[in-house]
C-alpha cells in the first residue's frame, strides 16, 4: 500500500467536503472549513491558524494556500541532525497495542535493506508472547536480536543490549518496550529508568526516543504525546496504522502543538509498510 492509498479515508472526508464549500462565497465559509479541519483531527488551534491564513486569499486559491501553509508548518519542525555516532539507539515507547513491535520490525527491515547492521532488543518483559513476536520479526528480516525472559528487569535488558550493540559494532539498536498507559505513573517511571540506564552507558544514547501512536486514535494521541514527552522527552513520532483511518490530520496537531517531528508512517502490517515522513508527500496525499 502506498501513502496515497493509506490516506484515502482522511482525504476523501476532507477534500470532498472542502471542495463542496469552495463554490460558495458567504461569510460562514471559513468557519465551515475550520470545522472540517477539526473533524479531520488537525486540532483546534491548528485549524484556527490555517483558516486565518486564508483570510485575504481568493477562494479559488484556498487549496493551494492550505497546502503551502501545512508544508511550512510540518517542515518548520523538522530538525537538522548531526550525524550520530554508532550504534544509533532507537527506543520505541507508547501505549498498549499501538504498533511498537511491528514498527520496529519494519524499521529494522528498512535499515537492513540500506545495508546497515541492525540489532533488535526485546525490552517488553511484561506481555507473554512479546519476546517471541519480536524474535519472529528478527528472523523474518534477517537481523540479530537480544531476547529477554518474561518478568526480567527491562532496564537491565536495555543495558545489556547497548553493550552487545557496541561489542558487535552494530550501526543500529532498536529497543522494544512494553505498552503502557500514559496515566500510569509507576509504569512511566519504569520507562524513565530504562532510558536513564541507557544514557549511563553513553550520554548521547539513546539518540532517538520514538513514540508510536495509533493514527486512528485522533486527538487522544496528542495527550499521549504530551505525557510521554513530559516523562522522558521524545525525539520523534511514528504514526502507525495510517491505513484505514480518516484521522490522518492528527499528525499535524502533534507537530504543531508539541514541536516533535513525525519520522515514520506505518501503512500496513508487512515489512515494507513503513515509510519515512516527508511533508510535501504527506500534504499532497492528504488533499489531492
Ligand atoms: N493495518 C496496520 N496494522 C498495524 C500497523 N502497525 C501495527 N499493526 C497491527 O497492530 C497490531 C498491534 O501491533 P503491535 O506491534 O503488536 O503493537 P504493540 O504496540 O507492540 O503492542 P503491545 O506490545 O501489546 O503494547 C498488530 O496486529 C499489528 O499487525 C499498521 O501500520 N497498519
Ligand atoms: Mg509490542
mmCIF file of N, CA and C in Angstrom, residues 153-225:
data_model
loop_
_atom_site.group_PDB
_atom_site.id
_atom_site.type_symbol
_atom_site.label_atom_id
_atom_site.label_comp_id
_atom_site.label_asym_id
_atom_site.label_seq_id
_atom_site.Cartn_x
_atom_site.Cartn_y
_atom_site.Cartn_z
ATOM 1 N N UNK A 153 14.039 -7.520 34.349
ATOM 2 C CA UNK A 153 14.097 -6.067 34.538
ATOM 3 C C UNK A 153 14.423 -5.413 33.187
ATOM 4 N N UNK A 154 13.473 -4.614 32.695
ATOM 5 C CA UNK A 154 13.632 -4.091 31.333
ATOM 6 C C UNK A 154 14.836 -3.154 31.213
ATOM 7 N N UNK A 155 15.166 -2.469 32.304
ATOM 8 C CA UNK A 155 16.316 -1.569 32.244
ATOM 9 C C UNK A 155 17.616 -2.360 32.055
ATOM 10 N N UNK A 156 17.732 -3.499 32.737
ATOM 11 C CA UNK A 156 18.976 -4.251 32.537
ATOM 12 C C UNK A 156 19.016 -4.924 31.168
ATOM 13 N N UNK A 157 17.853 -5.267 30.640
ATOM 14 C CA UNK A 157 17.825 -5.799 29.278
ATOM 15 C C UNK A 157 18.371 -4.735 28.312
ATOM 16 N N UNK A 158 17.916 -3.505 28.497
ATOM 17 C CA UNK A 158 18.356 -2.411 27.631
ATOM 18 C C UNK A 158 19.862 -2.170 27.784
ATOM 19 N N UNK A 159 20.328 -2.219 29.021
ATOM 20 C CA UNK A 159 21.751 -2.015 29.312
ATOM 21 C C UNK A 159 22.598 -3.072 28.586
ATOM 22 N N UNK A 160 22.215 -4.328 28.722
ATOM 23 C CA UNK A 160 22.942 -5.416 28.062
ATOM 24 C C UNK A 160 22.890 -5.281 26.540
ATOM 25 N N UNK A 161 21.760 -4.812 26.048
ATOM 26 C CA UNK A 161 21.603 -4.684 24.600
ATOM 27 C C UNK A 161 22.560 -3.626 24.045
ATOM 28 N N UNK A 162 22.716 -2.531 24.776
ATOM 29 C CA UNK A 162 23.642 -1.487 24.323
ATOM 30 C C UNK A 162 25.070 -2.039 24.323
ATOM 31 N N UNK A 163 25.408 -2.790 25.369
ATOM 32 C CA UNK A 163 26.701 -3.471 25.438
ATOM 33 C C UNK A 163 26.938 -4.310 24.184
ATOM 34 N N UNK A 164 25.950 -5.138 23.878
ATOM 35 C CA UNK A 164 26.060 -6.052 22.742
ATOM 36 C C UNK A 164 26.210 -5.277 21.434
ATOM 37 N N UNK A 165 25.441 -4.199 21.312
ATOM 38 C CA UNK A 165 25.494 -3.409 20.076
ATOM 39 C C UNK A 165 26.884 -2.798 19.899
ATOM 40 N N UNK A 166 27.487 -2.387 21.013
ATOM 41 C CA UNK A 166 28.828 -1.812 20.929
ATOM 42 C C UNK A 166 29.866 -2.880 20.583
ATOM 43 N N UNK A 167 29.856 -3.991 21.294
ATOM 44 C CA UNK A 167 30.858 -5.036 21.014
ATOM 45 C C UNK A 167 30.711 -5.616 19.611
ATOM 46 N N UNK A 168 29.483 -5.699 19.132
ATOM 47 C CA UNK A 168 29.296 -6.298 17.801
ATOM 48 C C UNK A 168 29.357 -5.262 16.685
ATOM 49 N N UNK A 169 29.725 -4.041 17.038
ATOM 50 C CA UNK A 169 29.826 -2.960 16.044
ATOM 51 C C UNK A 169 28.571 -2.757 15.211
ATOM 52 N N UNK A 170 27.458 -2.706 15.884
ATOM 53 C CA UNK A 170 26.194 -2.514 15.176
ATOM 54 C C UNK A 170 26.029 -1.048 14.780
ATOM 55 N N UNK A 171 25.343 -0.841 13.660
ATOM 56 C CA UNK A 171 25.009 0.536 13.275
ATOM 57 C C UNK A 171 23.780 1.017 14.045
ATOM 58 N N UNK A 172 22.837 0.114 14.252
ATOM 59 C CA UNK A 172 21.566 0.479 14.900
ATOM 60 C C UNK A 172 21.151 -0.548 15.946
ATOM 61 N N UNK A 173 20.610 -0.037 17.033
ATOM 62 C CA UNK A 173 19.979 -0.889 18.036
ATOM 63 C C UNK A 173 18.551 -0.375 18.224
ATOM 64 N N UNK A 174 17.577 -1.235 17.961
ATOM 65 C CA UNK A 174 16.172 -0.843 18.112
ATOM 66 C C UNK A 174 15.595 -1.558 19.330
ATOM 67 N N UNK A 175 15.183 -0.792 20.316
ATOM 68 C CA UNK A 175 14.712 -1.388 21.571
ATOM 69 C C UNK A 175 13.194 -1.300 21.696
ATOM 70 N N UNK A 176 12.584 -2.463 21.865
ATOM 71 C CA UNK A 176 11.140 -2.546 22.072
ATOM 72 C C UNK A 176 10.836 -2.387 23.565
ATOM 73 N N UNK A 177 9.710 -1.820 23.877
ATOM 74 C CA UNK A 177 9.306 -1.706 25.280
ATOM 75 C C UNK A 177 7.865 -2.170 25.428
ATOM 76 N N UNK A 178 7.483 -2.446 26.660
ATOM 77 C CA UNK A 178 6.109 -2.868 26.930
ATOM 78 C C UNK A 178 5.153 -1.697 26.728
ATOM 79 N N UNK A 179 3.950 -1.989 26.292
ATOM 80 C CA UNK A 179 2.940 -0.948 26.181
ATOM 81 C C UNK A 179 2.563 -0.462 27.571
ATOM 82 N N UNK A 180 2.345 0.843 27.687
ATOM 83 C CA UNK A 180 1.935 1.369 29.000
ATOM 84 C C UNK A 180 1.033 2.574 28.811
ATOM 85 N N UNK A 181 0.069 2.670 29.698
ATOM 86 C CA UNK A 181 -0.813 3.834 29.653
ATOM 87 C C UNK A 181 -0.075 5.049 30.189
ATOM 88 N N UNK A 182 -0.210 6.166 29.504
ATOM 89 C CA UNK A 182 0.496 7.384 29.905
ATOM 90 C C UNK A 182 0.023 7.921 31.239
ATOM 91 N N UNK A 183 -1.103 7.369 31.726
ATOM 92 C CA UNK A 183 -1.640 7.841 33.007
ATOM 93 C C UNK A 183 -1.166 6.991 34.184
ATOM 94 N N UNK A 184 -0.440 5.909 33.902
ATOM 95 C CA UNK A 184 0.031 5.041 34.982
ATOM 96 C C UNK A 184 1.449 5.421 35.380
ATOM 97 N N UNK A 185 1.554 6.164 36.493
ATOM 98 C CA UNK A 185 2.857 6.767 36.783
ATOM 99 C C UNK A 185 3.939 5.747 37.129
ATOM 100 N N UNK A 186 3.560 4.614 37.750
ATOM 101 C CA UNK A 186 4.606 3.634 38.064
ATOM 102 C C UNK A 186 5.230 3.040 36.795
ATOM 103 N N UNK A 187 4.393 2.807 35.804
ATOM 104 C CA UNK A 187 4.912 2.256 34.548
ATOM 105 C C UNK A 187 5.731 3.299 33.778
ATOM 106 N N UNK A 188 5.291 4.537 33.872
ATOM 107 C CA UNK A 188 6.026 5.620 33.208
ATOM 108 C C UNK A 188 7.392 5.801 33.877
ATOM 109 N N UNK A 189 7.396 5.654 35.184
ATOM 110 C CA UNK A 189 8.644 5.770 35.950
ATOM 111 C C UNK A 189 9.631 4.683 35.541
ATOM 112 N N UNK A 190 9.101 3.501 35.347
ATOM 113 C CA UNK A 190 9.960 2.377 34.944
ATOM 114 C C UNK A 190 10.593 2.632 33.570
ATOM 115 N N UNK A 191 9.809 3.244 32.705
ATOM 116 C CA UNK A 191 10.326 3.573 31.376
ATOM 117 C C UNK A 191 11.433 4.635 31.477
ATOM 118 N N UNK A 192 11.225 5.577 32.405
ATOM 119 C CA UNK A 192 12.227 6.620 32.597
ATOM 120 C C UNK A 192 13.552 6.004 33.064
ATOM 121 N N UNK A 193 13.421 4.999 33.925
ATOM 122 C CA UNK A 193 14.607 4.311 34.427
ATOM 123 C C UNK A 193 15.347 3.626 33.265
ATOM 124 N N UNK A 194 14.580 3.039 32.373
ATOM 125 C CA UNK A 194 15.165 2.354 31.223
ATOM 126 C C UNK A 194 16.019 3.334 30.418
ATOM 127 N N UNK A 195 15.455 4.503 30.205
ATOM 128 C CA UNK A 195 16.183 5.496 29.418
ATOM 129 C C UNK A 195 17.432 5.993 30.161
ATOM 130 N N UNK A 196 17.276 6.182 31.460
ATOM 131 C CA UNK A 196 18.393 6.665 32.273
ATOM 132 C C UNK A 196 19.555 5.678 32.241
ATOM 133 N N UNK A 197 19.221 4.400 32.339
ATOM 134 C CA UNK A 197 20.249 3.358 32.327
ATOM 135 C C UNK A 197 20.992 3.334 30.986
ATOM 136 N N UNK A 198 20.239 3.544 29.917
ATOM 137 C CA UNK A 198 20.878 3.574 28.586
ATOM 138 C C UNK A 198 21.846 4.761 28.499
ATOM 139 N N UNK A 199 21.424 5.902 29.012
ATOM 140 C CA UNK A 199 22.318 7.063 28.885
ATOM 141 C C UNK A 199 23.511 6.995 29.845
ATOM 142 N N UNK A 200 23.426 6.118 30.823
ATOM 143 C CA UNK A 200 24.598 5.901 31.675
ATOM 144 C C UNK A 200 25.707 5.197 30.911
ATOM 145 N N UNK A 201 25.333 4.387 29.956
ATOM 146 C CA UNK A 201 26.328 3.700 29.126
ATOM 147 C C UNK A 201 27.101 4.697 28.269
ATOM 148 N N UNK A 202 26.359 5.603 27.699
ATOM 149 C CA UNK A 202 26.983 6.670 26.899
ATOM 150 C C UNK A 202 25.999 7.807 26.864
ATOM 151 N N UNK A 203 26.448 9.007 27.177
ATOM 152 C CA UNK A 203 25.468 10.059 27.434
ATOM 153 C C UNK A 203 24.660 10.508 26.211
ATOM 154 N N UNK A 204 25.166 10.229 25.016
ATOM 155 C CA UNK A 204 24.378 10.599 23.828
ATOM 156 C C UNK A 204 23.328 9.544 23.474
ATOM 157 N N UNK A 205 23.236 8.484 24.248
ATOM 158 C CA UNK A 205 22.277 7.419 23.966
ATOM 159 C C UNK A 205 21.053 7.535 24.890
ATOM 160 N N UNK A 206 19.879 7.173 24.426
ATOM 161 C CA UNK A 206 19.531 6.841 23.051
ATOM 162 C C UNK A 206 19.409 8.116 22.200
ATOM 163 N N UNK A 207 19.853 8.052 20.961
ATOM 164 C CA UNK A 207 19.722 9.238 20.110
ATOM 165 C C UNK A 207 18.267 9.517 19.767
ATOM 166 N N UNK A 208 17.465 8.446 19.701
ATOM 167 C CA UNK A 208 16.041 8.637 19.376
ATOM 168 C C UNK A 208 15.155 7.976 20.427
ATOM 169 N N UNK A 209 14.182 8.734 20.893
ATOM 170 C CA UNK A 209 13.132 8.162 21.729
ATOM 171 C C UNK A 209 11.839 8.406 20.970
ATOM 172 N N UNK A 210 11.318 7.330 20.426
ATOM 173 C CA UNK A 210 10.226 7.466 19.457
ATOM 174 C C UNK A 210 8.910 6.972 20.037
ATOM 175 N N UNK A 211 7.931 7.845 20.024
ATOM 176 C CA UNK A 211 6.596 7.455 20.472
ATOM 177 C C UNK A 211 5.812 6.918 19.278
ATOM 178 N N UNK A 212 5.322 5.703 19.439
ATOM 179 C CA UNK A 212 4.459 5.151 18.400
ATOM 180 C C UNK A 212 3.025 5.462 18.795
ATOM 181 N N UNK A 213 2.296 6.074 17.888
ATOM 182 C CA UNK A 213 0.879 6.311 18.146
ATOM 183 C C UNK A 213 0.031 5.683 17.047
ATOM 184 N N UNK A 214 -1.152 5.279 17.444
ATOM 185 C CA UNK A 214 -2.102 4.700 16.504
ATOM 186 C C UNK A 214 -2.849 5.858 15.845
ATOM 187 N N UNK A 215 -2.713 5.969 14.535
ATOM 188 C CA UNK A 215 -3.274 7.125 13.833
ATOM 189 C C UNK A 215 -4.783 7.231 14.000
ATOM 190 N N UNK A 216 -5.421 6.110 14.254
ATOM 191 C CA UNK A 216 -6.887 6.162 14.354
ATOM 192 C C UNK A 216 -7.365 6.673 15.714
ATOM 193 N N UNK A 217 -6.436 6.935 16.621
ATOM 194 C CA UNK A 217 -6.791 7.428 17.948
ATOM 195 C C UNK A 217 -7.257 8.879 17.936
ATOM 196 N N UNK A 218 -6.892 9.618 16.903
ATOM 197 C CA UNK A 218 -7.302 11.015 16.850
ATOM 198 C C UNK A 218 -6.651 11.845 17.939
ATOM 199 N N UNK A 219 -7.435 12.747 18.535
ATOM 200 C CA UNK A 219 -6.847 13.713 19.465
ATOM 201 C C UNK A 219 -6.273 13.103 20.743
ATOM 202 N N UNK A 220 -6.693 11.906 21.126
ATOM 203 C CA UNK A 220 -6.105 11.315 22.328
ATOM 204 C C UNK A 220 -4.606 11.059 22.138
ATOM 205 N N UNK A 221 -4.215 10.870 20.887
ATOM 206 C CA UNK A 221 -2.789 10.663 20.601
ATOM 207 C C UNK A 221 -1.973 11.885 21.017
ATOM 208 N N UNK A 222 -2.596 13.046 20.933
ATOM 209 C CA UNK A 222 -1.925 14.280 21.345
ATOM 210 C C UNK A 222 -1.671 14.254 22.854
ATOM 211 N N UNK A 223 -2.657 13.767 23.604
ATOM 212 C CA UNK A 223 -2.490 13.620 25.061
ATOM 213 C C UNK A 223 -1.378 12.636 25.372
ATOM 214 N N UNK A 224 -1.347 11.537 24.653
ATOM 215 C CA UNK A 224 -0.283 10.546 24.852
ATOM 216 C C UNK A 224 1.071 11.185 24.593
ATOM 217 N N UNK A 225 1.167 11.899 23.494
ATOM 218 C CA UNK A 225 2.444 12.517 23.128
ATOM 219 C C UNK A 225 2.886 13.516 24.196
#
